[in-house]
PDB file of C-alpha atoms in Angstrom:
ATOM      1  CA  MET I   1     -14.242  13.499 -35.407  1.00  0.00           C
ATOM      2  CA  LYS I   2     -16.046  10.217 -34.222  1.00  0.00           C
ATOM      3  CA  GLN I   3     -13.663   8.292 -31.670  1.00  0.00           C
ATOM      4  CA  VAL I   4     -15.448   4.707 -31.704  1.00  0.00           C
ATOM      5  CA  LEU I   5     -14.395   3.131 -28.562  1.00  0.00           C
ATOM      6  CA  LEU I   6     -13.345  -0.517 -28.620  1.00  0.00           C
ATOM      7  CA  LEU I   7     -14.669  -0.953 -24.357  1.00  0.00           C
ATOM      8  CA  GLY I   8     -13.325  -4.210 -24.447  1.00  0.00           C
ATOM      9  CA  THR I   9     -12.514  -4.225 -20.708  1.00  0.00           C
ATOM     10  CA  LEU I  10     -11.092  -0.493 -19.906  1.00  0.00           C
ATOM     11  CA  ALA I  11      -8.055  -0.222 -17.338  1.00  0.00           C
ATOM     12  CA  LEU I  12      -6.507   2.440 -15.500  1.00  0.00           C
ATOM     13  CA  GLY I  13      -4.182   2.896 -13.149  1.00  0.00           C
ATOM     14  CA  LEU I  14      -1.019   2.100 -10.469  1.00  0.00           C
ATOM     15  CA  SER I  15       1.697   4.249  -8.138  1.00  0.00           C
ATOM     16  CA  ALA I  16       3.523   4.523  -5.034  1.00  0.00           C
ATOM     17  CA  CYS I  17       0.545   2.667  -2.282  1.00  0.00           C
ATOM     18  CA  THR I  18      -2.507   0.226  -2.350  1.00  0.00           C
ATOM     19  CA  ILE I  19      -6.221   1.371  -2.873  1.00  0.00           C
ATOM     20  CA  ASN I  20      -9.465  -1.338  -2.927  1.00  0.00           C
ATOM     21  CA  VAL I  21     -10.469  -1.053  -7.191  1.00  0.00           C
ATOM     22  CA  ARG I  22     -13.915  -2.673  -7.760  1.00  0.00           C
ATOM     23  CA  PRO I  23     -12.055  -5.690  -9.282  1.00  0.00           C
ATOM     24  CA  ASN I  24      -9.428  -6.195  -7.564  1.00  0.00           C
ATOM     25  CA  LEU I  25      -6.942  -6.288  -9.601  1.00  0.00           C
ATOM     26  CA  GLY I  26      -4.011  -5.459  -6.822  1.00  0.00           C
ATOM     27  CA  LEU I  27      -3.436  -1.872  -8.466  1.00  0.00           C
ATOM     28  CA  ALA I  28      -1.397   0.199  -6.368  1.00  0.00           C
ATOM     29  CA  THR I  29      -1.378   4.034  -6.289  1.00  0.00           C
ATOM     30  CA  SER I  30      -0.345   7.537  -4.634  1.00  0.00           C
ATOM     31  CA  SER I  31      -1.536   8.468  -0.962  1.00  0.00           C
ATOM     32  CA  ALA I  32      -1.896  11.995  -3.097  1.00  0.00           C
ATOM     33  CA  ASN I  33      -5.816  11.110  -3.898  1.00  0.00           C
ATOM     34  CA  LEU I  34      -5.783  13.471  -6.576  1.00  0.00           C
ATOM     35  CA  ILE I  35      -8.368  11.390  -8.473  1.00  0.00           C
ATOM     36  CA  THR I  36     -11.576  10.923  -5.876  1.00  0.00           C
ATOM     37  CA  ASP I  37     -13.895   9.716  -7.834  1.00  0.00           C
ATOM     38  CA  ILE I  38     -14.350   8.019 -11.502  1.00  0.00           C
ATOM     39  CA  ARG I  39     -17.305   6.527 -13.136  1.00  0.00           C
ATOM     40  CA  PRO I  40     -19.757   5.409 -16.192  1.00  0.00           C
ATOM     41  CA  ASP I  41     -22.213   8.584 -16.412  1.00  0.00           C
ATOM     42  CA  ARG I  42     -25.330   4.918 -15.822  1.00  0.00           C
ATOM     43  CA  GLY I  43     -22.673   4.457 -12.616  1.00  0.00           C
ATOM     44  CA  GLU I  44     -20.026   2.283 -12.104  1.00  0.00           C
ATOM     45  CA  GLY I  45     -20.923  -1.454 -12.654  1.00  0.00           C
ATOM     46  CA  SER I  46     -23.330  -0.441 -15.481  1.00  0.00           C
ATOM     47  CA  THR I  47     -24.617  -2.250 -18.757  1.00  0.00           C
ATOM     48  CA  TYR I  48     -24.285  -0.501 -22.193  1.00  0.00           C
ATOM     49  CA  ALA I  49     -24.870  -1.833 -25.342  1.00  0.00           C
ATOM     50  CA  ILE I  50     -23.109  -2.122 -27.979  1.00  0.00           C
ATOM     51  CA  GLY I  51     -23.915   1.373 -29.643  1.00  0.00           C
ATOM     52  CA  GLU I  52     -25.589   3.323 -26.767  1.00  0.00           C
ATOM     53  CA  ARG I  53     -22.952   6.399 -26.555  1.00  0.00           C
ATOM     54  CA  LEU I  54     -21.072   6.343 -22.700  1.00  0.00           C
ATOM     55  CA  ARG I  55     -19.469   9.364 -20.795  1.00  0.00           C
ATOM     56  CA  LEU I  56     -16.869   9.141 -18.309  1.00  0.00           C
ATOM     57  CA  ARG I  57     -17.111  11.350 -15.211  1.00  0.00           C
ATOM     58  CA  VAL I  58     -13.589  12.243 -13.583  1.00  0.00           C
ATOM     59  CA  GLN I  59     -13.179  13.869  -9.977  1.00  0.00           C
ATOM     60  CA  THR I  60      -9.683  15.267  -8.744  1.00  0.00           C
ATOM     61  CA  ARG I  61      -8.296  17.600  -6.135  1.00  0.00           C
ATOM     62  CA  ALA I  62      -6.389  19.837  -7.722  1.00  0.00           C
ATOM     63  CA  ALA I  63      -5.488  20.784 -12.001  1.00  0.00           C
ATOM     64  CA  GLY I  64      -3.519  18.905 -13.934  1.00  0.00           C
ATOM     65  CA  TYR I  65      -3.234  16.462 -16.446  1.00  0.00           C
ATOM     66  CA  LEU I  66      -4.683  13.738 -16.831  1.00  0.00           C
ATOM     67  CA  THR I  67      -4.195   9.658 -19.116  1.00  0.00           C
ATOM     68  CA  LEU I  68      -7.540   7.416 -20.212  1.00  0.00           C
ATOM     69  CA  VAL I  69      -6.922   4.165 -20.696  1.00  0.00           C
ATOM     70  CA  SER I  70      -8.636   1.097 -21.452  1.00  0.00           C
ATOM     71  CA  LEU I  71      -8.046  -2.611 -21.822  1.00  0.00           C
ATOM     72  CA  ASP I  72     -10.817  -4.038 -23.583  1.00  0.00           C
ATOM     73  CA  PRO I  73     -11.551  -8.305 -22.870  1.00  0.00           C
ATOM     74  CA  ASN I  74      -9.484  -9.138 -25.727  1.00  0.00           C
ATOM     75  CA  GLY I  75      -6.718  -7.891 -23.858  1.00  0.00           C
ATOM     76  CA  ASN I  76      -6.278  -4.831 -26.104  1.00  0.00           C
ATOM     77  CA  GLY I  77      -4.964  -1.910 -25.182  1.00  0.00           C
ATOM     78  CA  ASN I  78      -6.498   1.754 -26.234  1.00  0.00           C
ATOM     79  CA  VAL I  79      -5.519   5.609 -24.933  1.00  0.00           C
ATOM     80  CA  LEU I  80      -9.442   7.458 -25.297  1.00  0.00           C
ATOM     81  CA  ILE I  81      -7.860  11.248 -23.158  1.00  0.00           C
ATOM     82  CA  ARG I  82      -4.564  11.816 -23.945  1.00  0.00           C
ATOM     83  CA  ASN I  83      -2.967  14.710 -21.361  1.00  0.00           C
ATOM     84  CA  ALA I  84      -6.228  16.822 -21.156  1.00  0.00           C
ATOM     85  CA  TYR I  85      -6.197  18.737 -18.729  1.00  0.00           C
ATOM     86  CA  VAL I  86      -8.493  19.243 -15.915  1.00  0.00           C
ATOM     87  CA  PRO I  87      -8.886  21.930 -13.414  1.00  0.00           C
ATOM     88  CA  ALA I  88     -10.297  20.806  -9.780  1.00  0.00           C
ATOM     89  CA  GLY I  89     -13.526  20.070  -9.670  1.00  0.00           C
ATOM     90  CA  THR I  90     -15.512  16.702 -11.858  1.00  0.00           C
ATOM     91  CA  THR I  91     -14.949  16.662 -15.395  1.00  0.00           C
ATOM     92  CA  THR I  92     -17.151  14.733 -17.657  1.00  0.00           C
ATOM     93  CA  PHE I  93     -15.846  13.134 -20.858  1.00  0.00           C
ATOM     94  CA  PRO I  94     -15.943  13.773 -23.560  1.00  0.00           C
ATOM     95  CA  ARG I  95     -16.048  17.837 -22.423  1.00  0.00           C
ATOM     96  CA  PRO I  96     -18.427  20.103 -24.662  1.00  0.00           C
ATOM     97  CA  THR I  97     -15.856  20.836 -26.798  1.00  0.00           C
ATOM     98  CA  ASP I  98     -14.232  17.413 -27.563  1.00  0.00           C
ATOM     99  CA  ALA I  99     -14.163  16.739 -31.520  1.00  0.00           C
ATOM    100  CA  PHE I 100     -15.348  13.104 -30.898  1.00  0.00           C
ATOM    101  CA  THR I 101     -17.900  10.745 -28.452  1.00  0.00           C
ATOM    102  CA  PHE I 102     -17.464   7.376 -26.833  1.00  0.00           C
ATOM    103  CA  ASP I 103     -19.215   4.445 -28.672  1.00  0.00           C
ATOM    104  CA  VAL I 104     -19.674   1.770 -26.752  1.00  0.00           C
ATOM    105  CA  ALA I 105     -18.086  -1.057 -29.808  1.00  0.00           C
ATOM    106  CA  PRO I 106     -17.529  -4.441 -29.276  1.00  0.00           C
ATOM    107  CA  PRO I 107     -16.255  -7.167 -28.205  1.00  0.00           C
ATOM    108  CA  ARG I 108     -18.701  -7.554 -24.831  1.00  0.00           C
ATOM    109  CA  GLY I 109     -17.966  -7.901 -21.325  1.00  0.00           C
ATOM    110  CA  LEU I 110     -15.905  -6.172 -18.442  1.00  0.00           C
ATOM    111  CA  GLN I 111     -14.773  -2.825 -18.946  1.00  0.00           C
ATOM    112  CA  ARG I 112     -12.226  -0.900 -16.935  1.00  0.00           C
ATOM    113  CA  VAL I 113     -11.146   2.705 -17.617  1.00  0.00           C
ATOM    114  CA  ARG I 114      -8.031   3.232 -15.710  1.00  0.00           C
ATOM    115  CA  ALA I 115      -6.855   7.628 -14.859  1.00  0.00           C
ATOM    116  CA  ILE I 116      -3.271   8.692 -14.979  1.00  0.00           C
ATOM    117  CA  PHE I 117      -3.334  12.218 -13.463  1.00  0.00           C
ATOM    118  CA  THR I 118      -0.725  14.183 -12.624  1.00  0.00           C
ATOM    119  CA  ARG I 119      -0.261  17.633 -11.700  1.00  0.00           C
ATOM    120  CA  SER I 120       1.940  18.507 -14.045  1.00  0.00           C
ATOM    121  CA  ALA I 121       2.472  18.236 -17.565  1.00  0.00           C
ATOM    122  CA  PRO I 122       3.983  14.358 -18.449  1.00  0.00           C
ATOM    123  CA  SER I 123       6.989  14.674 -20.545  1.00  0.00           C
ATOM    124  CA  THR I 124       6.473  11.759 -21.779  1.00  0.00           C
ATOM    125  CA  GLN I 125       3.842  10.091 -24.004  1.00  0.00           C
ATOM    126  CA  LEU I 126       2.410   7.207 -23.259  1.00  0.00           C
ATOM    127  CA  VAL I 127       1.803   4.706 -25.596  1.00  0.00           C
ATOM    128  CA  PHE I 128      -0.920   1.639 -24.989  1.00  0.00           C
ATOM    129  CA  ASN I 129      -1.038  -0.282 -28.366  1.00  0.00           C
ATOM    130  CA  GLY I 130      -0.826  -3.859 -28.654  1.00  0.00           C
ATOM    131  CA  THR I 131      -2.449  -6.522 -26.593  1.00  0.00           C
ATOM    132  CA  TYR I 132      -1.270  -6.725 -22.507  1.00  0.00           C
ATOM    133  CA  ASP I 133      -1.249  -9.219 -19.302  1.00  0.00           C
ATOM    134  CA  GLN I 134      -2.959  -7.697 -16.510  1.00  0.00           C
ATOM    135  CA  GLY I 135       1.039  -7.923 -15.050  1.00  0.00           C
ATOM    136  CA  ARG I 136       1.678  -6.462 -18.370  1.00  0.00           C
ATOM    137  CA  TRP I 137      -1.049  -4.024 -18.859  1.00  0.00           C
ATOM    138  CA  ASN I 138       0.666  -2.828 -14.665  1.00  0.00           C
ATOM    139  CA  SER I 139       3.772  -3.001 -15.395  1.00  0.00           C
ATOM    140  CA  VAL I 140       3.331  -0.254 -18.416  1.00  0.00           C
ATOM    141  CA  THR I 141       1.056   2.209 -16.302  1.00  0.00           C
ATOM    142  CA  GLN I 142       3.027   1.915 -13.517  1.00  0.00           C
ATOM    143  CA  ALA I 143       6.184   3.455 -14.909  1.00  0.00           C
ATOM    144  CA  TYR I 144       4.447   5.897 -16.848  1.00  0.00           C
ATOM    145  CA  VAL I 145       3.800   7.570 -13.200  1.00  0.00           C
ATOM    146  CA  GLU I 146       7.071   6.381 -11.918  1.00  0.00           C
ATOM    147  CA  PRO I 147       8.851  10.236 -12.976  1.00  0.00           C
ATOM    148  CA  TYR I 148       6.549  11.351 -11.034  1.00  0.00           C
ATOM    149  CA  SER I 149       6.676  12.041  -6.836  1.00  0.00           C
ATOM    150  CA  ALA I 150       4.014   9.849  -5.252  1.00  0.00           C
ATOM    151  CA  GLN I 151       2.109  13.799  -3.503  1.00  0.00           C
ATOM    152  CA  ASP I 152       2.217  14.865  -7.499  1.00  0.00           C
ATOM    153  CA  ARG I 153       0.969  11.359  -9.447  1.00  0.00           C
ATOM    154  CA  ASP I 154      -2.564   9.672  -9.032  1.00  0.00           C
ATOM    155  CA  ILE I 155      -4.507   6.298 -10.934  1.00  0.00           C
ATOM    156  CA  GLN I 156      -7.648   4.680  -9.903  1.00  0.00           C
ATOM    157  CA  GLU I 157      -9.824   2.710 -12.093  1.00  0.00           C
ATOM    158  CA  THR I 158     -13.016   1.794 -13.199  1.00  0.00           C
ATOM    159  CA  PHE I 159     -15.541  -0.569 -14.670  1.00  0.00           C
ATOM    160  CA  PHE I 160     -18.513  -1.411 -16.958  1.00  0.00           C
ATOM    161  CA  TYR I 161     -20.152  -4.192 -18.750  1.00  0.00           C
ATOM    162  CA  ILE I 162     -20.915  -4.244 -22.385  1.00  0.00           C
ATOM    163  CA  ARG I 163     -23.736  -6.082 -23.780  1.00  0.00           C
TER     164      ARG I 163
END
């Protein structure tokens, strides 16, 4: 099954203390730094043409559950990966066993991807559908991680461009 990635402004997470995010969006995250890296396969800030295939690399300090969400330039939110178990270390999505690909699609512009990590399996289903402004997007992702202690959650962000 092929999943089309409606990569607009791909976005990712929030949590408990302030971090530096490349387009600094005032995101907060845990001080645990459980996600040590997230980036597109061509590198952060790289450019992809519509129709090209994208891979996302995520590196974590601990095993846990990862959700990847995006926010396109029009403000539409998407869940790319939901509650995927990842071991400590580096995982590239889609994984070889996944039955989908990330094929870059319109709209064109800055794309943000938000990685949301928890050490334990999430007890609630993250629902991202609809249109978001930055404040509402941050509120939704923050609400998702609030049940977890600061040392058991992390959110980080990366970006790229679609031309």
